[in-house]
mmCIF file of C-alpha atoms in Angstrom:
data_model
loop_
_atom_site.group_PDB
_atom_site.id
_atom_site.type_symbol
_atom_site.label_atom_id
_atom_site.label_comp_id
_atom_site.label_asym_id
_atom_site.label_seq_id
_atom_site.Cartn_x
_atom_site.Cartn_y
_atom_site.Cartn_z
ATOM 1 C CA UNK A 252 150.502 75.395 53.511
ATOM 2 C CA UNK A 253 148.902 77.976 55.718
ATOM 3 C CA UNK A 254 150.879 80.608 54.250
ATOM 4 C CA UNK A 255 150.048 79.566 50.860
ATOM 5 C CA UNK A 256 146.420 79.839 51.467
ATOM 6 C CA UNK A 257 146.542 83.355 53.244
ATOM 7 C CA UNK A 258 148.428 84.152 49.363
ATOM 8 C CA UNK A 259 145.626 82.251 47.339
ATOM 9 C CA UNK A 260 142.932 84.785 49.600
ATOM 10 C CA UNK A 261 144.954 87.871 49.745
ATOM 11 C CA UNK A 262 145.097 87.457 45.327
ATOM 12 C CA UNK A 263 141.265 86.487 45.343
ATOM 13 C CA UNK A 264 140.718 89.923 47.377
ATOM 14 C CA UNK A 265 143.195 91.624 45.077
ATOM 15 C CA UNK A 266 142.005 90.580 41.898
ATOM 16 C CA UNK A 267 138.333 91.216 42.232
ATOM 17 C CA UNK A 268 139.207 94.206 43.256
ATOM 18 C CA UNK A 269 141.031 95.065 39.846
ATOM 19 C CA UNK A 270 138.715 94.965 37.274
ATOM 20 C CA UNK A 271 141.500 95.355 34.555
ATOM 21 C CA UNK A 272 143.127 91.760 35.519
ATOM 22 C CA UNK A 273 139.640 90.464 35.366
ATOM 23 C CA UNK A 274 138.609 91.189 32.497
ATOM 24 C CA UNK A 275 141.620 89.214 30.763
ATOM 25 C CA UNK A 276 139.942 85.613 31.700
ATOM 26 C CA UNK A 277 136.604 87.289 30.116
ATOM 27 C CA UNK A 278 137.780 89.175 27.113
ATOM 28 C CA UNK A 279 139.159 86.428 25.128
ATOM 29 C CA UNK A 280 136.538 83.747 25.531
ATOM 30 C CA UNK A 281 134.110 86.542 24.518
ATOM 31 C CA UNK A 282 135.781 87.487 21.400
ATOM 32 C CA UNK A 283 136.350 83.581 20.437
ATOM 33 C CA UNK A 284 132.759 83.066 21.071
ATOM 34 C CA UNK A 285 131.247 85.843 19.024
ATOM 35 C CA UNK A 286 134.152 85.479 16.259
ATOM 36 C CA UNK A 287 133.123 81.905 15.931
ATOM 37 C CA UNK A 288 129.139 82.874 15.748
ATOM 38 C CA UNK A 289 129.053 85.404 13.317
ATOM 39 C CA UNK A 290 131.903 84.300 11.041
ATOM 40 C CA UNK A 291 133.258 80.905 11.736
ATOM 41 C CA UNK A 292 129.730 79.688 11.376
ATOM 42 C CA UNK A 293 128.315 81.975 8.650
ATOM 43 C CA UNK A 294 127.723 80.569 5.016
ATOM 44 C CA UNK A 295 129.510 83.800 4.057
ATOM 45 C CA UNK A 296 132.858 82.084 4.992
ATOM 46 C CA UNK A 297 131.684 78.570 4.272
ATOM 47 C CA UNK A 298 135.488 76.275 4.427
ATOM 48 C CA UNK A 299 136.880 77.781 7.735
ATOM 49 C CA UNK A 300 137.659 75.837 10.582
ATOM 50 C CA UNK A 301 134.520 75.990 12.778
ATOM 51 C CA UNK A 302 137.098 76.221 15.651
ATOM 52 C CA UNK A 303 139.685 78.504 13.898
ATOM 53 C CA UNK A 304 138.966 81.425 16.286
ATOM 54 C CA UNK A 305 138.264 79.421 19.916
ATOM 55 C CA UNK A 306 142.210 77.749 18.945
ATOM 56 C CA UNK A 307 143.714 81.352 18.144
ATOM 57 C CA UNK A 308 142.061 83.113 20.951
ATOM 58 C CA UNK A 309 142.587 80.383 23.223
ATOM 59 C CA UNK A 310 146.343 80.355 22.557
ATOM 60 C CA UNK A 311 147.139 84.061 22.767
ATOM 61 C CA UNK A 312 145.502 84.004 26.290
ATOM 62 C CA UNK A 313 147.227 81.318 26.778
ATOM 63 C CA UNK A 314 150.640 82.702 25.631
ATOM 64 C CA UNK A 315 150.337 85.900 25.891
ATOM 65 C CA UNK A 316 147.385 87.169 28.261
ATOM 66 C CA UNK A 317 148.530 85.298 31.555
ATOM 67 C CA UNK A 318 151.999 86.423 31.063
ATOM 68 C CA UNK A 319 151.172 89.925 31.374
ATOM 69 C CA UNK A 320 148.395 89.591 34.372
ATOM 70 C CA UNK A 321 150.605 87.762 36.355
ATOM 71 C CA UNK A 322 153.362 90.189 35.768
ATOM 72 C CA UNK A 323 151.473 92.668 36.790
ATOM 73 C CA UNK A 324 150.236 91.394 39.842
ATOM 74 C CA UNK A 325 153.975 90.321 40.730
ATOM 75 C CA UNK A 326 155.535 93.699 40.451
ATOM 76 C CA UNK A 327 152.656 95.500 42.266
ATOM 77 C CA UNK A 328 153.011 93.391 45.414
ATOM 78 C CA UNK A 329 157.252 94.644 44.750
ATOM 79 C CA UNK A 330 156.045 98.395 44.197
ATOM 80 C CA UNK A 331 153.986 98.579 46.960
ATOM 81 C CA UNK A 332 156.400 96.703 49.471
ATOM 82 C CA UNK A 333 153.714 93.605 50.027
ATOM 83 C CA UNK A 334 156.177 90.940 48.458
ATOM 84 C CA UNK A 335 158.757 91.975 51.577
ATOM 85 C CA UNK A 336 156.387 92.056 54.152
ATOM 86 C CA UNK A 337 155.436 88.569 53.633
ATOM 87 C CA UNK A 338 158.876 87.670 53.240
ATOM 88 C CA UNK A 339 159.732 89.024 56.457
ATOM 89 C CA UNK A 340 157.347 86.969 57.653
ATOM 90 C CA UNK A 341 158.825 83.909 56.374
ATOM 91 C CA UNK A 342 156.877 83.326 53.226
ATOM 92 C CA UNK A 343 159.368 81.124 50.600
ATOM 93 C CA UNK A 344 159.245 81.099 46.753
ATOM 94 C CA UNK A 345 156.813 78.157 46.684
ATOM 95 C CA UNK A 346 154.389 79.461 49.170
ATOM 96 C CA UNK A 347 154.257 82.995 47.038
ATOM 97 C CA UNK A 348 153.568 81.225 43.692
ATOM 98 C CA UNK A 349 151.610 78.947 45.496
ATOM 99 C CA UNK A 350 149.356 81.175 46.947
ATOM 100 C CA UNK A 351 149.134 83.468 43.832
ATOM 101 C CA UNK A 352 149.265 81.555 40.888
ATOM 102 C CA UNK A 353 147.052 78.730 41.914
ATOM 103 C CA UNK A 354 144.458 81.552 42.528
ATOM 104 C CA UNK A 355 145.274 82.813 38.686
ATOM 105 C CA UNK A 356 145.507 78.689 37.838
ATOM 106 C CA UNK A 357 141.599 78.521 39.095
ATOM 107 C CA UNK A 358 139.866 81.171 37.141
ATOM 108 C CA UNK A 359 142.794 80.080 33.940
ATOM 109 C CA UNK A 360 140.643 76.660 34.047
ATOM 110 C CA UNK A 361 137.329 77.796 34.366
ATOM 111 C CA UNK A 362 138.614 79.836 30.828
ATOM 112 C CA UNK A 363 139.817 77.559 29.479
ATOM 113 C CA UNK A 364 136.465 74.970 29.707
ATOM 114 C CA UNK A 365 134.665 78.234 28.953
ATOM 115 C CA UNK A 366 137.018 78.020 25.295
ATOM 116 C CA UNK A 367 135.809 74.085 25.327
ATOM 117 C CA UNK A 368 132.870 74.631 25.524
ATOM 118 C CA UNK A 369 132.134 77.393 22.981
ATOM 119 C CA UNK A 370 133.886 74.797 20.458
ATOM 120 C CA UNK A 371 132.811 71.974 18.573
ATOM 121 C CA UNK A 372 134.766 69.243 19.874
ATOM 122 C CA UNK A 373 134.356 65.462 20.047
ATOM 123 C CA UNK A 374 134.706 64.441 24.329
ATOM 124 C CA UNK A 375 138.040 62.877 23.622
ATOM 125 C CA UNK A 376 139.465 66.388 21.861
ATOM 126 C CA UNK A 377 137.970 68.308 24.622
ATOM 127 C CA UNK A 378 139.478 66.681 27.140
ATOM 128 C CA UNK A 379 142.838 67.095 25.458
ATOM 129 C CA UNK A 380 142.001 70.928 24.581
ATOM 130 C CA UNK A 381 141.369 71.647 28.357
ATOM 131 C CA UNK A 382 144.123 70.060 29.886
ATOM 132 C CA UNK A 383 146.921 71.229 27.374
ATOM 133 C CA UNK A 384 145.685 74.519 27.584
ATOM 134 C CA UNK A 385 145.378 74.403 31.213
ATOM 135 C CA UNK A 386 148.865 73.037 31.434
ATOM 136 C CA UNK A 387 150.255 76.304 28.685
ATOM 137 C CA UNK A 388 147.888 78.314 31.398
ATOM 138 C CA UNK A 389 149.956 77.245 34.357
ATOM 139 C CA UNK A 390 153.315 77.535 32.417
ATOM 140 C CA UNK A 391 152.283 81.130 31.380
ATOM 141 C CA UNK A 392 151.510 82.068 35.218
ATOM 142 C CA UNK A 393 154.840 80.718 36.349
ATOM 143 C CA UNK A 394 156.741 82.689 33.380
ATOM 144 C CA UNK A 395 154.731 85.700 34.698
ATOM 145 C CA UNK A 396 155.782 85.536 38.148
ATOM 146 C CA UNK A 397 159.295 85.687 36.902
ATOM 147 C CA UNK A 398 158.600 89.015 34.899
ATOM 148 C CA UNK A 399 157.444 90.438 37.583
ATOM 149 C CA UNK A 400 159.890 89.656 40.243
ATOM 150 C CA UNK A 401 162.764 90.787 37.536
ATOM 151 C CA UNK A 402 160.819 93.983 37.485
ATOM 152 C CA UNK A 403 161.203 97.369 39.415
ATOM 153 C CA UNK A 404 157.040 98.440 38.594
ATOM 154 C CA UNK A 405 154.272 97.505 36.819
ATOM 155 C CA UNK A 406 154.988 99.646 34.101
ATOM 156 C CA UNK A 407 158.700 98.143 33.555
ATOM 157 C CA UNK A 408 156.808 94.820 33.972
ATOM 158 C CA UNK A 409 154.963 95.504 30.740
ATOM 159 C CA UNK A 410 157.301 96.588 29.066
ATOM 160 C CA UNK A 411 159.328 93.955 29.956
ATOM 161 C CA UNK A 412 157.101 91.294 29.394
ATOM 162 C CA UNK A 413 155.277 92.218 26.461
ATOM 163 C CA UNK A 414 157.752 90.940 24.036
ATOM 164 C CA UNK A 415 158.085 87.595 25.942
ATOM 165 C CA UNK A 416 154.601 87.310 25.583
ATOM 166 C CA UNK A 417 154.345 88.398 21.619
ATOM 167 C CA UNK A 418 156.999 86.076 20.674
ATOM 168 C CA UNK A 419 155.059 82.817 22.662
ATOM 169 C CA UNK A 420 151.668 83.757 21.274
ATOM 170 C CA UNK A 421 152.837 84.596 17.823
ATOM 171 C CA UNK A 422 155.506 82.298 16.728
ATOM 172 C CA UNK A 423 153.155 79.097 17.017
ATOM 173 C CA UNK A 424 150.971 81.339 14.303
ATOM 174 C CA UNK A 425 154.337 82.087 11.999
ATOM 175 C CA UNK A 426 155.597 78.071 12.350
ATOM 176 C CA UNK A 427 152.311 77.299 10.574
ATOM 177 C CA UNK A 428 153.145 78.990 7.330
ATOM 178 C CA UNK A 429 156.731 77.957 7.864
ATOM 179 C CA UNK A 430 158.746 74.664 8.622
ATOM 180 C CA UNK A 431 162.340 75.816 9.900
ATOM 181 C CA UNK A 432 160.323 78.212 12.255
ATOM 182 C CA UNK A 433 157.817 75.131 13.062
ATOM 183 C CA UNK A 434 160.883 72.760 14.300
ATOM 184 C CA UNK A 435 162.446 75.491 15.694
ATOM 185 C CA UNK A 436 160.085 76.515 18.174
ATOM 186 C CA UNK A 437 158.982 72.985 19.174
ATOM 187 C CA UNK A 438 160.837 73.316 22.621
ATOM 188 C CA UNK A 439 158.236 75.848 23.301
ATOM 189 C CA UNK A 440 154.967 74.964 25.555
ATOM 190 C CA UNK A 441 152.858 77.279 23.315
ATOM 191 C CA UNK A 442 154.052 75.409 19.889
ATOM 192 C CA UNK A 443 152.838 71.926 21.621
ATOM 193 C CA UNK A 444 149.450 73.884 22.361
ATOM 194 C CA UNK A 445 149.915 75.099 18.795
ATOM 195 C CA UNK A 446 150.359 71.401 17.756
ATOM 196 C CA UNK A 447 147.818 69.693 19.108
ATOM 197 C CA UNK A 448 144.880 72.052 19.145
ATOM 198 C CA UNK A 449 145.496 72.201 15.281
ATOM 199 C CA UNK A 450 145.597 68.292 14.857
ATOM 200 C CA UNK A 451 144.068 65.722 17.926
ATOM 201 C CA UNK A 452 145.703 62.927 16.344
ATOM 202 C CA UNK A 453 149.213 63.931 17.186
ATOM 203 C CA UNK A 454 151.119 62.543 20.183
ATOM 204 C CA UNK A 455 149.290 64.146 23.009
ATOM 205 C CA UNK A 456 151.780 62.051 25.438
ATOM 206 C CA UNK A 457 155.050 64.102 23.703
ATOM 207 C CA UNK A 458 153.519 67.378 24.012
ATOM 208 C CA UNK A 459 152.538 67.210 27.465
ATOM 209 C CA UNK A 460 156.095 65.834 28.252
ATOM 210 C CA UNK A 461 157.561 69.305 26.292
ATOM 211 C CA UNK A 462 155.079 71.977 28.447
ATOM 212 C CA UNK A 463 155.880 70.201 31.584
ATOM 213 C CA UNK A 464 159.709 70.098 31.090
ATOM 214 C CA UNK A 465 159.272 73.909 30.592
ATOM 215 C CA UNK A 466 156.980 73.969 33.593
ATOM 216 C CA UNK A 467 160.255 72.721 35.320
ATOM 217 C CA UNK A 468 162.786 75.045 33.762
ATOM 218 C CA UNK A 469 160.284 78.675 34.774
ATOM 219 C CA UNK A 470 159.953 77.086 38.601
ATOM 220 C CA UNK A 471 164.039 76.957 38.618
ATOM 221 C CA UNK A 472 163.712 80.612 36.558
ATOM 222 C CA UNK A 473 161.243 81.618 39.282
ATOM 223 C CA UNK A 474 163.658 80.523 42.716
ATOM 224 C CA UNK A 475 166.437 82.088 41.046
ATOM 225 C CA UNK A 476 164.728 85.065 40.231
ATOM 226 C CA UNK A 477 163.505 85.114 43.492
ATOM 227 C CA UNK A 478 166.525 84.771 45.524
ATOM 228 C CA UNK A 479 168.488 87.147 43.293
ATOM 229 C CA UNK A 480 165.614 89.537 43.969
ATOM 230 C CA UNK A 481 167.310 89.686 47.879
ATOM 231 C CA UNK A 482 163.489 87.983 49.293
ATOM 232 C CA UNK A 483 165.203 85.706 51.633
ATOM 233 C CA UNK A 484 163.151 85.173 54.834
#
């Protein structure tokens, strides 16, 4: 536990330090907001969803945004040797992720209520908005994690996990225009986000069960990944 918390400070420090991290749980809110002002909302485009652009944005940060941040954030504490020093001081797989993806978990919520609330949703959709985004938010983070452990730098953890991220955040979009994609891909935590963000009357209950099964499989990903890295205290 103690460890875990010197990990959720040492990220705070680290990330509000790094402006370009930062700016991820800002940028997309931002655009949703103003996309949703100045079109959603205009006469000019009078028929589109008032909450087209709050679902869309809120699913690419979802799918795609965390994935890279935490990747990021992963393979910098490998490139510059943190990861083993706290290792060699007897820090295990849960205490790392603990420590830094509840830190990215915290400021993942306050986005995603930020996406909420720049909405138009009745209470009982927005409480289903936040929490299945925040759950896709916390799956993301964990995927992340695993990027970056499975990478040498943070450039081969871009690379690596940029098209991880473009096929979560984009094949939700594609199995809307297309059914064999759309049952498919319904395994995946960002086509339940995809499902239910699009339609509040489907089974809220299912989807949940779906992210959090894959919230299961990425923590196994993540230990193996881990251990395979050679981080054994």
């Amino acid at each position: 536990m103690r460890s875990a918390k010197t990990i959720f400070i040492k990220q705070a420090k680290d990330t509000m330090k790094n402006p370009s991290s930062l700016i991820q749980f800002i940028l997309f809110p931002v655009v949703a907001w103003l996309m949703t002002e100045f079109v959603a909302k205009s006469e000019n485009f009078e028929g589109m969803p008032v909450n087209m652009f709050v679902v869309l944005m809120g699913a690419v940060f979802a799918g795609m945004g965390l994935i890279m941040v935490t990747a990021g954030i992963v393979a910098e504490d490998i490139e510059k040797k943190s990861l083993r020093f706290l290792v060699m001081a007897g820090v295990k797989p849960n205490q790392y992720l603990g420590g830094t993806g509840s830190f990215l978990l915290v400021l993942g919520s306050i986005t995603a209520l930020l996406f909420g609330l720049i909405g138009i949703f009745t209470t009982a959709e927005l409480v289903k908005f936040v929490v299945v985004l925040i759950a896709c938010v916390a799956n993301s983070i964990i995927l992340g994690a695993t990027v970056g452990l499975m990478s040498k730098n943070q450039q081969s953890a871009m690379s690596l996990g940029m098209p991880v991220a473009v096929v979560l955040a984009f094949t939700p979009m594609v199995a809307n225009f297309n059914e064999t994609i759309y049952n498919a891909s319904s395994f995946l935590y960002t086509q339940q986000l995809n499902i239910i963000t699009n339609d509040f009357t489907e089974d809220f209950t299912k989807a949940m069960i779906v992210i959090f099964i894959n919230m299961v499989v990425l923590i196994v990903l993540f230990s193996l990944a881990y251990w395979k890295r050679g981080l054994r205290s």
